[in-house]
Amino acid sequence: MENKLKKSLIAYLFILPAMIFLVIFVFYPIVASIPLAFYDYSVVGQSKFVGLANFSRAIHDHEFWVSVENSILFVGVVPPLQLLSILLAIFVNRKIKGISFFRVLYYIPVVTSMVAVSITWGWIFDPHGLLNTFMIEHGIFNKPISFLNDPRFALLSLMFITMWQGLGYYMMIYLAGLQSIPKELEESAYVDGATRTQALYKITIPLLKPYIWLCTFMSILSAVRVFDVVYVLTNGGPGDATMVTSVYQFQKAFTDFNFGYASAIGLLVAILTTALSILVFIYGGRKGGMSYY
Amino acid sequence: MDYKRIKAIKKIFSLVITYLILIIIAIFLAGPFIWLVSSSFKTGQNIYTMNLIPHPFTLANYIGVINFISIPKYILNTIIITVSGIVLDVVLASLAAYPLACMEFYGKNLIFSALVSTMILPAAAGLIVNYLTISKMGLLDTLTGVIIPGAVSVFSIILLRQSYLTVPRELIDAAKIDGASEFKIWYKIMLPEVMPAISTIVIFDFIGLWNSFLWPIVVLQDPNKYPLATALKYLSGQFNYKFGYVAAGTVLSIIPVIIVFLAFQKYFINAVAGAIKG
């Protein structure tokens, strides 16, 4: 008994330094942001308890619901498109000369800051930018399209940039998955007379399932959190065509300094996200996908 | 024609197609940056052209942007944020993960499940409370205020715990018989054993911290203290229609991270794969 007590003391000495930071900056914020949502928070004066007012304001706030809708659209479009990285991984899984050079090249967008990526694509999508110049020169468009200022294209353009940046990252994860599949499995399928496509559908994809679930899960979480690209390129506009929850909450908090309302929004989004991740987790888990991790 | 020759031709043909597709994907994924680099050497008149070879070639954009904002200062800020963030995370997480993997103590399961549950919860709400905390500590507009909220990552602790678990128990037991203290066991035996996991953490932290954007704009008011990513947004706001400057600034901000990536790309790629398997 005494021994375990002494051991516990030593264990806590190891954990303590990290715990101090975690308690202040991870655990405490989770707890403290809940009461904040019930206050009309004032940075200088007295904060006032307002009960559920922040929540009822959010429920009647049209722009908030637009941001939720756009975030859901993001989740609905980007993760499925990112499945393309499976094809990419299959492609770079070949043993040919110079293949690692291509893998490295494909990974460059991943290590580049989202701000740099956004600025680059912002100029490609500009009315005078690369894409419009090319399309007009080749007679595909007759007048320039303002991809980021036209409500019809703005959200799609941001989705495209987000999808584009993640491709290399998920490619590497799938590549790791592909390389963990024993070579004999595919070879025996070929011996049995399977074609390449058959082997892909019947053997490779099913064995990749845990990786597909993991990547989809990560992709959904990052689509829910999407911030940098929207903040840098459109800041929610034109109108509220690209307003997503993270940007809306940021604006309420750090432009309007309305911390109470921003906390309420954060809480509502947290509830929605947690429900969504549990749903994906349970569904993925039931399919046997996540059990590996 | 004999069968062997048809097979050889087929092989060459499929190889050519493969390389062709690889190059098309490369243009899709790396093309924007190549175009950006070429544009940064162009003069104002021909900046929007598809032409990849700048003609006339000019360094004016680089000179202009370095004269206007001091890129070395932003790089220094970024290095301070990145290096101290990595050091804090590696030291604190490798200390904390050790007992979670190798000791029996009161409250172990509680601490571990508390850690895991924070990974599922979205961090969005924490932003406001952390801002208030940093503000109360008097750390607004300081690099310390940027660094300390992310000092330890829960992901790092979990990854390291996983890695400590794979170290053979006999190593620890033998050291205990020799009378080594827990701290000595951790420092002399465990730490060298989990170096692969630590390098994974260094890489993930490096990408995350070098590119950090949101938290610095919340904490910092003085643009002189910005890290690169944040400074870049500031730059693009200042020179909305001077694309040459923005292009040069963007290239300068990407170069350091690309150099580190290319030098350590083998480890980067192993880290992504390793973190998944671990």
Coordinates of N, CA, C and O in Angstrom, one line a residue, chain B residues 116 136 157 163 208 210 220 258 272:
Chain B
V116 N -7.8 11.5 -23.5 CA -8.4 11.0 -24.8 C -9.7 11.7 -25.1 O -9.9 12.1 -26.3
K136 N -5.5 38.0 -18.9 CA -5.4 38.2 -17.4 C -3.9 37.9 -17.0 O -3.5 38.5 -16.0
I157 N 1.2 13.2 -26.2 CA 1.3 12.4 -25.0 C 0.8 10.9 -25.3 O 1.4 9.9 -25.0
S163 N 4.3 4.5 -27.6 CA 5.6 4.1 -28.0 C 6.4 3.5 -26.7 O 7.1 2.5 -26.9
G208 N 2.7 22.2 -37.9 CA 1.6 23.0 -37.2 C 2.1 24.3 -36.8 O 1.4 25.3 -37.0
W210 N 4.9 26.1 -37.5 CA 5.5 27.0 -38.5 C 4.3 27.7 -39.3 O 4.4 28.8 -39.7
L220 N -1.7 38.6 -30.9 CA -0.8 39.7 -31.3 C -1.5 40.9 -31.9 O -2.3 40.7 -32.8
I258 N 9.9 24.5 -47.0 CA 10.2 23.6 -48.1 C 11.6 23.0 -47.9 O 11.9 21.8 -48.1
V272 N 4.2 10.4 -41.0 CA 2.7 10.3 -41.3 C 2.3 8.8 -41.2 O 1.3 8.5 -40.6

